[in-house]
Coordinates of C-alpha atoms and ligand atoms in Angstrom, one line a residue:
M1104 CA -0.1 -0.1 -0.3
G1105 CA 1.3 3.4 -1.0
A1106 CA 1.5 6.4 1.2
F1107 CA -1.6 8.1 2.4
N1108 CA -4.9 6.6 0.8
E1109 CA -7.9 8.1 1.1
E1110 CA -9.8 4.9 0.4
D1111 CA -7.5 2.7 2.9
R1112 CA -10.2 1.2 5.4
G1113 CA -7.7 0.3 7.9
D1114 CA -8.5 -3.0 9.6
K1115 CA -12.2 -2.8 9.1
S1116 CA -13.6 -6.2 7.9
P1117 CA -15.6 -6.0 4.8
S1118 CA -18.1 -8.7 5.8
R1119 CA -18.6 -6.8 9.4
A1120 CA -21.6 -4.6 8.9
V1121 CA -23.7 -2.0 10.2
V1122 CA -27.4 -1.8 9.1
V1123 CA -29.2 1.5 9.1
H1124 CA -33.1 2.1 8.6
P1125 CA -34.0 5.5 7.7
A1126 CA -37.6 5.4 8.9
P1127 CA -39.9 8.2 7.6
R1128 CA -41.3 10.4 10.3
S1129 CA -45.1 9.5 9.4
P1130 CA -44.5 6.2 8.0
A1131 CA -47.9 6.4 6.1
S1132 CA -46.5 8.9 3.9
A1133 CA -43.6 6.8 2.4
S1134 CA -45.5 3.6 1.2
G1135 CA -49.2 4.2 1.6
D1136 CA -49.6 2.1 4.7
A1137 CA -49.3 3.0 8.3
A1138 CA -49.1 -0.5 9.3
R1139 CA -45.1 -1.1 9.5
H1140 CA -43.1 -0.6 12.4
P1141 CA -39.6 1.2 12.4
E1142 CA -38.3 -1.6 14.3
A1143 CA -40.0 -4.4 12.6
R1144 CA -38.5 -3.1 9.5
L1145 CA -34.9 -2.2 10.8
A1146 CA -35.3 -6.5 11.9
E1147 CA -36.3 -7.5 8.8
A1148 CA -32.9 -5.3 7.4
V1149 CA -30.8 -7.4 9.6
G1150 CA -32.2 -10.7 8.6
L1151 CA -31.6 -9.9 4.9
A1152 CA -28.1 -8.8 5.7
E1153 CA -27.5 -12.0 7.8
A1154 CA -28.8 -13.9 4.7
I1155 CA -25.5 -13.3 2.9
D1156 CA -23.5 -14.2 5.8
L1157 CA -22.7 -10.6 7.1
E1158 CA -21.5 -9.9 10.7
I1159 CA -24.0 -7.5 11.9
A1160 CA -22.2 -5.2 14.6
A1161 CA -24.8 -2.8 15.1
A1162 CA -28.6 -1.9 13.8
E1163 CA -29.9 1.3 13.9
T1164 CA -33.0 3.4 13.0
V1165 CA -32.7 6.9 12.0
P1166 CA -35.6 9.3 11.8
L1167 CA -35.6 10.7 8.3
N1168 CA -37.8 13.9 8.6
K1169 CA -37.1 15.5 5.0
P1170 CA -34.6 13.2 2.3
R1171 CA -31.4 15.2 1.7
P1172 CA -30.4 14.8 -1.9
A1173 CA -26.7 14.6 -0.7
T1174 CA -27.1 12.2 1.6
L1175 CA -30.5 11.1 2.2
I1176 CA -30.4 11.0 6.0
G1177 CA -29.8 14.2 7.8
L1178 CA -25.7 15.5 8.6
G1179 CA -26.3 15.0 12.1
A1180 CA -27.3 11.4 11.5
V1181 CA -24.4 11.0 9.3
E1182 CA -22.1 12.1 12.0
R1183 CA -23.3 10.0 14.5
L1184 CA -23.2 7.0 12.4
A1185 CA -19.8 7.5 11.5
D1186 CA -18.8 7.2 15.3
V1187 CA -20.7 4.0 15.4
I1188 CA -19.2 2.7 12.1
N1189 CA -15.6 3.6 13.7
Q1190 CA -16.1 2.3 16.9
V1191 CA -17.4 -1.3 15.6
Q1192 CA -14.5 -1.5 12.4
A1193 CA -17.2 -2.1 10.3
G1194 CA -16.3 -1.8 6.3
L1195 CA -20.0 -2.2 5.1
V1196 CA -22.9 -0.2 5.7
V1197 CA -26.4 -1.4 4.7
V1198 CA -28.9 1.1 4.3
D1199 CA -32.3 0.1 4.0
A1200 CA -33.3 2.5 1.5
H1201 CA -33.2 3.4 -1.8
L1202 CA -29.9 5.5 -2.7
S1203 CA -28.9 7.7 -5.5
P1204 CA -25.3 6.5 -7.0
V1205 CA -24.5 10.1 -5.4
Q1206 CA -25.9 9.5 -2.0
Q1207 CA -24.3 6.1 -1.7
R1208 CA -20.8 7.6 -2.9
N1209 CA -21.1 10.5 -0.2
L1210 CA -22.2 8.5 2.4
E1211 CA -19.2 6.0 1.6
K1212 CA -16.9 9.3 2.2
A1213 CA -18.7 10.3 5.2
W1214 CA -18.2 6.8 6.7
N1215 CA -15.1 5.6 5.0
A1216 CA -16.7 1.9 4.5
K1217 CA -18.5 0.8 1.4
V1218 CA -21.9 1.2 1.4
I1219 CA -25.0 -0.7 -0.2
D1220 CA -28.8 -0.1 -0.5
R1221 CA -32.0 -2.4 -0.3
T1222 CA -31.5 -2.9 -3.9
G1223 CA -27.8 -3.8 -3.5
L1224 CA -28.5 -6.2 -0.6
I1225 CA -31.6 -7.7 -2.2
L1226 CA -29.6 -8.5 -5.3
E1227 CA -26.8 -10.2 -3.4
I1228 CA -29.7 -12.2 -1.9
F1229 CA -31.1 -13.4 -5.0
G1230 CA -27.7 -14.1 -6.8
A1231 CA -27.1 -16.4 -3.5
R1232 CA -30.5 -18.1 -4.2
A1233 CA -31.3 -18.1 -7.9
R1234 CA -31.6 -21.9 -9.1
T1235 CA -32.9 -21.9 -12.3
R1236 CA -30.2 -21.0 -15.1
E1237 CA -33.1 -18.3 -16.3
G1238 CA -33.0 -16.9 -12.6
R1239 CA -29.4 -16.9 -12.8
L1240 CA -29.2 -15.0 -15.8
Q1241 CA -31.8 -12.3 -14.8
V1242 CA -30.5 -11.8 -11.6
E1243 CA -26.8 -11.0 -13.0
L1244 CA -28.8 -9.0 -15.7
A1245 CA -30.1 -6.9 -12.7
S1246 CA -27.0 -6.5 -10.7
L1247 CA -25.0 -5.4 -13.7
S1248 CA -27.3 -2.5 -14.8
Y1249 CA -27.8 -1.5 -11.3
Q1250 CA -23.4 -1.7 -11.0
R1251 CA -23.2 0.3 -14.1
S1252 CA -24.9 3.2 -12.8
R1253 CA -22.7 3.0 -9.8
L1254 CA -19.2 3.0 -11.1
V1255 CA -17.7 5.5 -9.4
R1256 CA -14.9 5.7 -6.8
S1257 CA -14.9 2.4 -5.1
W1258 CA -12.9 -0.1 -3.4
T1259 CA -9.6 -1.0 -4.4
H1260 CA -8.7 -4.0 -1.7
L1261 CA -11.7 -5.2 -0.3
E1262 CA -12.8 -7.7 -2.7
R1263 CA -14.9 -10.6 -1.8
Q1264 CA -14.4 -13.9 -3.1
R1265 CA -17.7 -15.6 -1.8
G1266 CA -21.3 -15.7 -3.3
G1267 CA -23.4 -13.4 -5.1
F1268 CA -22.0 -11.2 -7.5
G1269 CA -19.2 -9.3 -5.6
F1270 CA -20.4 -5.8 -5.8
L1271 CA -19.8 -5.4 -2.3
G1272 CA -16.2 -5.2 -3.5
G1273 CA -16.0 -3.2 -6.6
P1274 CA -13.3 -2.1 -9.1
G1275 CA -10.8 0.2 -8.8
E1276 CA -11.5 4.0 -10.2
T1277 CA -8.6 3.5 -12.9
Q1278 CA -10.7 0.4 -14.0
I1279 CA -13.7 2.4 -14.4
E1280 CA -14.2 2.8 -18.0
A1281 CA -12.9 -0.4 -18.9
D1282 CA -15.4 -1.8 -16.6
R1283 CA -18.2 0.1 -17.9
R1284 CA -17.2 -1.0 -21.5
M1285 CA -17.3 -4.5 -20.2
I1286 CA -20.6 -4.3 -18.5
G1287 CA -22.4 -3.1 -21.5
D1288 CA -20.8 -5.5 -23.6
R1289 CA -21.7 -8.8 -20.6
I1290 CA -25.2 -7.1 -20.8
V1291 CA -25.8 -7.8 -24.3
K1292 CA -24.5 -11.4 -24.1
L1293 CA -26.9 -11.8 -21.1
K1294 CA -30.1 -10.7 -23.0
K1295 CA -29.1 -12.8 -25.7
E1296 CA -28.8 -15.9 -23.7
L1297 CA -31.7 -14.8 -22.2
E1298 CA -33.9 -14.6 -24.9
E1299 CA -32.5 -18.5 -25.5
V1300 CA -33.2 -19.7 -22.3
K1301 CA -36.9 -18.6 -22.4
R1302 CA -36.8 -20.3 -25.8
T1303 CA -36.3 -23.8 -24.1
R1304 CA -38.4 -22.9 -21.2
D1305 CA -41.5 -24.7 -22.1
L1306 CA -39.5 -27.9 -22.4
H1307 CA -38.1 -27.5 -19.0
R1308 CA -41.9 -26.9 -18.2
K1309 CA -42.9 -30.1 -19.7
A1310 CA -40.0 -32.0 -17.7
R1311 CA -41.1 -30.5 -14.5
R1312 CA -44.8 -32.1 -15.3
R1313 CA -43.7 -35.3 -15.9
V1314 CA -42.7 -35.4 -12.3
P1315 CA -45.6 -37.7 -11.5
Y1316 CA -47.2 -35.9 -8.1
P1317 CA -48.8 -32.7 -7.4
I1318 CA -46.7 -29.8 -6.3
V1319 CA -47.5 -28.1 -3.3
A1320 CA -45.4 -24.7 -3.1
L1321 CA -44.6 -22.9 0.3
V1322 CA -44.6 -19.1 -0.3
G1323 CA -44.5 -16.3 1.9
Y1324 CA -42.9 -13.1 3.3
T1325 CA -39.1 -13.5 4.1
N1326 CA -38.7 -15.1 7.6
A1327 CA -42.1 -16.4 7.8
G1328 CA -41.0 -19.6 8.6
K1329 CA -41.0 -21.4 5.1
S1330 CA -37.8 -23.2 5.5
T1331 CA -38.4 -24.3 8.8
L1332 CA -41.8 -25.7 8.2
F1333 CA -40.7 -27.6 5.1
N1334 CA -37.8 -29.3 7.1
S1335 CA -40.2 -30.2 9.6
L1336 CA -43.0 -31.6 7.4
T1337 CA -40.4 -33.4 5.4
R1338 CA -38.4 -34.9 8.2
A1339 CA -41.8 -36.1 9.8
T1340 CA -42.6 -37.9 6.5
V1341 CA -39.6 -39.3 5.3
L1342 CA -39.7 -41.5 2.0
A1343 CA -37.4 -43.5 0.5
K1344 CA -37.7 -41.6 -3.0
D1345 CA -36.7 -38.5 -1.1
Q1346 CA -33.2 -38.6 -2.4
L1347 CA -34.2 -38.5 -5.9
F1348 CA -35.5 -35.0 -5.4
A1349 CA -33.1 -34.0 -2.7
T1350 CA -30.3 -34.4 -5.6
L1351 CA -32.2 -32.6 -8.3
D1352 CA -32.9 -29.5 -6.0
P1353 CA -32.4 -29.0 -2.4
T1354 CA -36.0 -27.2 -2.0
M1355 CA -38.0 -30.0 -3.4
R1356 CA -39.1 -33.3 -1.3
A1357 CA -41.4 -35.8 -2.0
L1358 CA -43.5 -36.4 1.2
A1359 CA -46.5 -39.0 2.0
L1360 CA -49.8 -37.3 3.2
P1361 CA -51.9 -39.4 5.7
S1362 CA -53.9 -41.0 3.1
G1363 CA -50.8 -42.2 1.5
R1364 CA -50.6 -40.0 -1.6
T1365 CA -47.6 -38.4 -2.3
I1366 CA -46.8 -34.9 -3.1
I1367 CA -43.9 -32.9 -4.0
L1368 CA -43.6 -30.0 -1.3
S1369 CA -41.3 -27.1 -2.5
D1370 CA -39.8 -24.4 -0.3
T1371 CA -39.4 -21.2 -2.2
V1372 CA -37.7 -17.9 -1.8
G1373 CA -38.9 -15.5 0.4
F1374 CA -41.2 -12.1 -0.5
V1375 CA -39.8 -8.8 0.4
S1376 CA -41.5 -5.5 0.6
D1377 CA -40.7 -2.5 -1.7
L1378 CA -39.1 -4.9 -4.4
P1379 CA -37.1 -2.6 -6.6
H1380 CA -39.0 -2.8 -10.1
E1381 CA -35.9 -3.9 -11.9
L1382 CA -35.9 -7.0 -9.7
V1383 CA -39.1 -8.2 -10.5
A1384 CA -38.2 -10.2 -13.5
A1385 CA -35.2 -11.7 -11.7
F1386 CA -37.5 -12.6 -8.8
R1387 CA -39.8 -13.9 -10.7
A1388 CA -37.4 -16.4 -12.5
T1389 CA -36.4 -17.6 -9.0
L1390 CA -40.0 -18.5 -8.1
E1391 CA -40.7 -20.2 -11.3
E1392 CA -41.8 -23.4 -9.0
V1393 CA -44.6 -21.5 -8.0
L1394 CA -46.2 -20.8 -11.6
E1395 CA -45.8 -24.7 -11.6
A1396 CA -47.1 -25.4 -8.3
D1397 CA -50.8 -26.9 -8.3
V1398 CA -51.2 -26.1 -4.8
I1399 CA -50.1 -22.8 -3.1
V1400 CA -49.9 -22.6 0.7
H1401 CA -49.2 -19.2 2.0
V1402 CA -47.1 -19.6 5.2
R1403 CA -47.4 -16.3 7.5
D1404 CA -46.0 -15.1 10.3
I1405 CA -48.9 -14.6 12.4
A1406 CA -46.6 -13.2 15.3
H1407 CA -45.2 -10.4 13.4
P1408 CA -46.6 -6.9 13.9
D1409 CA -46.6 -6.4 10.1
T1410 CA -48.2 -9.6 9.2
E1411 CA -51.3 -7.9 7.6
A1412 CA -49.2 -5.8 5.5
Q1413 CA -46.7 -8.9 4.9
R1414 CA -50.0 -10.6 3.5
T1415 CA -50.8 -7.7 1.0
D1416 CA -47.6 -7.7 -0.2
V1417 CA -47.2 -11.5 -0.9
E1418 CA -50.6 -11.3 -2.7
S1419 CA -50.0 -8.5 -4.9
V1420 CA -46.6 -10.0 -6.0
L1421 CA -48.4 -13.3 -6.8
R1422 CA -50.9 -11.6 -9.0
E1423 CA -48.0 -10.1 -10.9
L1424 CA -46.5 -13.2 -11.3
G1425 CA -49.7 -14.3 -12.9
V1426 CA -51.2 -16.6 -10.4
G1427 CA -54.2 -14.1 -9.5
E1428 CA -56.7 -16.5 -10.1
K1429 CA -55.4 -18.7 -7.2
V1430 CA -55.1 -15.8 -4.9
D1431 CA -58.6 -14.7 -5.9
R1432 CA -59.9 -18.1 -4.9
G1433 CA -58.4 -17.8 -1.2
L1434 CA -54.7 -19.2 -1.0
I1435 CA -54.2 -21.8 1.8
E1436 CA -53.1 -19.8 4.8
A1437 CA -50.7 -21.7 7.6
H1438 CA -50.5 -18.9 10.5
N1439 CA -47.1 -19.9 11.5
K1440 CA -45.1 -19.1 14.9
I1441 CA -48.3 -19.9 17.1
D1442 CA -46.0 -21.1 19.5
L1443 CA -44.6 -17.1 20.2
L1444 CA -48.1 -15.9 20.8
D1445 CA -49.4 -15.0 24.6
P1446 CA -52.0 -17.3 25.4
E1447 CA -54.7 -15.0 24.8
R1448 CA -53.8 -13.9 21.2
R1449 CA -52.7 -17.5 20.5
Q1450 CA -56.4 -18.5 21.3
E1451 CA -57.8 -16.0 19.0
V1452 CA -55.7 -17.1 16.4
I1453 CA -56.6 -21.1 16.7
N1454 CA -60.3 -19.9 16.6
Q1455 CA -59.8 -17.9 13.6
A1456 CA -58.2 -20.9 11.8
A1457 CA -61.1 -23.3 13.2
R1458 CA -63.5 -20.8 11.2
G1459 CA -61.5 -20.0 8.3
A1460 CA -62.0 -22.7 5.5
N1461 CA -58.8 -22.7 4.4
V1462 CA -56.9 -21.5 7.3
L1463 CA -54.2 -23.8 9.8
A1464 CA -52.9 -22.6 13.1
V1465 CA -49.3 -24.1 12.9
S1466 CA -46.0 -23.9 14.5
A1467 CA -42.9 -24.7 12.5
V1468 CA -40.7 -25.2 15.6
S1469 CA -43.2 -26.9 18.0
G1470 CA -44.9 -29.1 15.6
E1471 CA -48.4 -28.0 16.4
G1472 CA -51.2 -28.2 13.8
Q1473 CA -48.6 -29.9 11.4
A1474 CA -50.9 -32.9 11.1
E1475 CA -54.0 -31.0 10.6
L1476 CA -51.9 -28.9 7.7
L1477 CA -51.5 -32.6 5.7
A1478 CA -54.6 -33.7 6.5
Y1479 CA -56.0 -30.6 4.8
L1480 CA -53.9 -30.8 1.8
D1481 CA -55.1 -34.2 1.6
R1482 CA -58.7 -33.0 1.3
A1483 CA -58.0 -29.9 -0.5
L1484 CA -56.6 -32.2 -3.2
A1485 CA -59.0 -35.1 -3.1
A1486 CA -62.0 -32.3 -3.2
E1487 CA -60.8 -31.5 -6.6
R1488 CA -61.0 -35.1 -7.7
Q1489 CA -62.6 -36.1 -11.3
I1490 CA -63.8 -39.1 -13.1
V1491 CA -61.8 -39.7 -16.0
E1492 CA -61.8 -42.4 -18.8
I1493 CA -58.7 -43.4 -20.2
E1494 CA -57.5 -45.9 -22.7
L1495 CA -53.7 -47.2 -22.8
P1496 CA -51.7 -49.8 -24.7
L1497 CA -51.5 -52.8 -22.5
S1498 CA -47.7 -52.4 -22.6
D1499 CA -47.6 -49.4 -20.7
G1500 CA -47.5 -51.0 -17.3
A1501 CA -45.9 -47.8 -15.6
S1502 CA -48.8 -45.5 -16.8
L1503 CA -51.1 -48.4 -15.3
A1504 CA -49.2 -48.4 -12.3
W1505 CA -49.3 -44.9 -11.6
L1506 CA -52.7 -44.6 -12.3
Y1507 CA -53.6 -47.4 -9.6
R1508 CA -51.1 -45.6 -7.1
Q1509 CA -52.5 -42.1 -7.4
G1510 CA -56.1 -42.6 -8.5
E1511 CA -58.7 -45.1 -7.4
V1512 CA -59.6 -47.6 -10.3
L1513 CA -63.5 -47.6 -10.5
N1514 CA -63.8 -50.1 -13.7
R1515 CA -61.2 -51.7 -15.9
E1516 CA -61.7 -53.4 -19.0
D1517 CA -58.9 -55.2 -20.9
G1518 CA -59.0 -55.6 -24.5
E1519 CA -56.5 -57.2 -27.1
E1520 CA -54.4 -54.7 -26.9
T1521 CA -55.5 -51.6 -24.9
V1522 CA -56.9 -51.2 -21.8
R1523 CA -59.8 -49.1 -20.8
L1524 CA -60.2 -47.6 -17.2
T1525 CA -62.4 -45.6 -15.3
V1526 CA -60.5 -43.4 -12.9
R1527 CA -61.2 -41.2 -10.0
L1528 CA -58.0 -38.8 -9.9
D1529 CA -57.2 -35.4 -8.7
A1530 CA -57.5 -32.5 -11.0
A1531 CA -53.8 -32.1 -10.9
D1532 CA -53.2 -35.6 -11.4
A1533 CA -55.7 -35.4 -14.3
A1534 CA -54.0 -32.8 -15.8
R1535 CA -50.5 -34.2 -15.4
F1536 CA -51.2 -37.4 -16.9
D1537 CA -52.5 -35.5 -20.2
K1538 CA -49.5 -33.9 -20.3
R1539 CA -47.3 -36.6 -19.5
G1540 CA -44.9 -37.1 -22.3
V1541 CA -46.0 -34.7 -24.6
Ligands
GTP1475 N1 -40.8 -19.5 17.7 C1 -41.0 -19.7 16.0 N2 -40.0 -19.7 15.4 C2 -40.0 -19.9 14.3 C3 -41.3 -20.7 13.6 N3 -41.1 -21.2 12.1 C4 -40.0 -20.3 11.9 N4 -39.3 -19.8 12.9 C5 -38.1 -19.0 13.1 O1 -38.1 -17.7 12.1 C6 -36.7 -17.9 11.5 C7 -37.3 -17.7 10.0 O2 -37.5 -19.0 9.7 P1 -37.2 -19.5 8.1 O3 -37.7 -20.8 7.9 O4 -35.6 -19.3 7.8 O5 -37.9 -18.5 7.7 P2 -38.2 -18.7 6.0 O6 -39.5 -18.1 5.5 O7 -37.6 -19.6 5.0 O8 -37.4 -17.1 5.5 P3 -36.9 -16.9 3.6 O9 -36.3 -18.0 3.1 O10 -35.8 -15.7 4.2 O11 -37.9 -16.1 2.9 C8 -35.5 -18.7 12.0 O12 -34.9 -17.9 13.1 C9 -37.1 -19.8 12.7 O13 -36.2 -20.6 13.6 C10 -42.1 -20.9 14.6 O14 -43.1 -21.9 14.2 N5 -42.0 -20.8 15.5
MG1476 MG1 -36.5 -19.9 3.6

């Protein structure tokens, strides 16, 4: 390292972070709903930061009276936070808001630390979680566009090697022009690749459809407990076939319902509020399995102070994803974390669930309500059963066996070369059978 370098962040660790949530004085004016609690928002931002393995050294809410063009938050807050950041030796500050490139640069100077905003943070998370090829391409595209708009004085020596797309450690300033060109080229290439992936997507869809069981997707706001519930439900009902799906995709598992019917349970990426517009496509691609699901279970953190606002967020994103029809019909809701409620509120939630036709009170941690949830899924799938007539070549033993396993064979006539079956099947299974192998 040369002589004095104003970019020198000394011993600060690039993964030790301070999280700052600028809270509008009147929350109602910010997003149109007053139901969000600043402390809950701060906790959410901390949770998101932890999701990409940052070590959170401090977390603070700062009042946002009137956004300042230069730094967003007020000068007093900037100075006070500089002390905090210095004290805990944080190399990174997550500002839970949208920052303009200028604001980001000014804050980096004032704090002598790398600064990322909510979009940057969410991009890192998507980058770490995108599983499909299309998802990865969409996230890279979104993050490059974001980076290009922010190619300014940046880090020279705090590059990160792990995960994501690494814009927590940016390029040195002499490189900026070259980088800008390179990013432009890469964006053009990515768009071409995406076109191709989209063209072949239908083929993948069909392959998925050939998975011979109904797919039940757990969706919900981030931190609602989807993964915990997924693990708990699949651990409780282990299947031999489990391994196949575990290796294909760690977030899809086969499990047996009480009736013996097999389903595929799918865990998904969590929703967040204020999803930046440029990320919607990336988010959509990471959620492809939801579009493919036969049944959607909305997992809600019923102990969260913003649970209603979260519900609205999730439902509106689902509409954007094109499954509005299912939302209108009423999603199955698992009201999770009832173990955290005080006895009175808990009873209220349980009563409410008992009254609601498609609401279940559960705890992913204590196991409460899980048997009921599985039984409910059984009923929901059976309710949509229909009777279908099917003619098969006698040689198609696999299809025959599948029909006997998934359905209820009411009548069978064996001919010379074909067999005619009358079968009661789930709507989902009937559709699946139709599309099989096509
Ligand atoms: N007390 C309690 N805690 C729970 C329950 N379910 C989940 N949690 C906790 O809530 C936190 C978030 O749980 P996850 O399962 O990771 O939530 P998620 O919905 O998968 O979150 P994302 O993957 O970020 O969308 C974890 O700390 C869990 O231990 C529950 O029923 N009771
Ligand atoms: Mg999860």
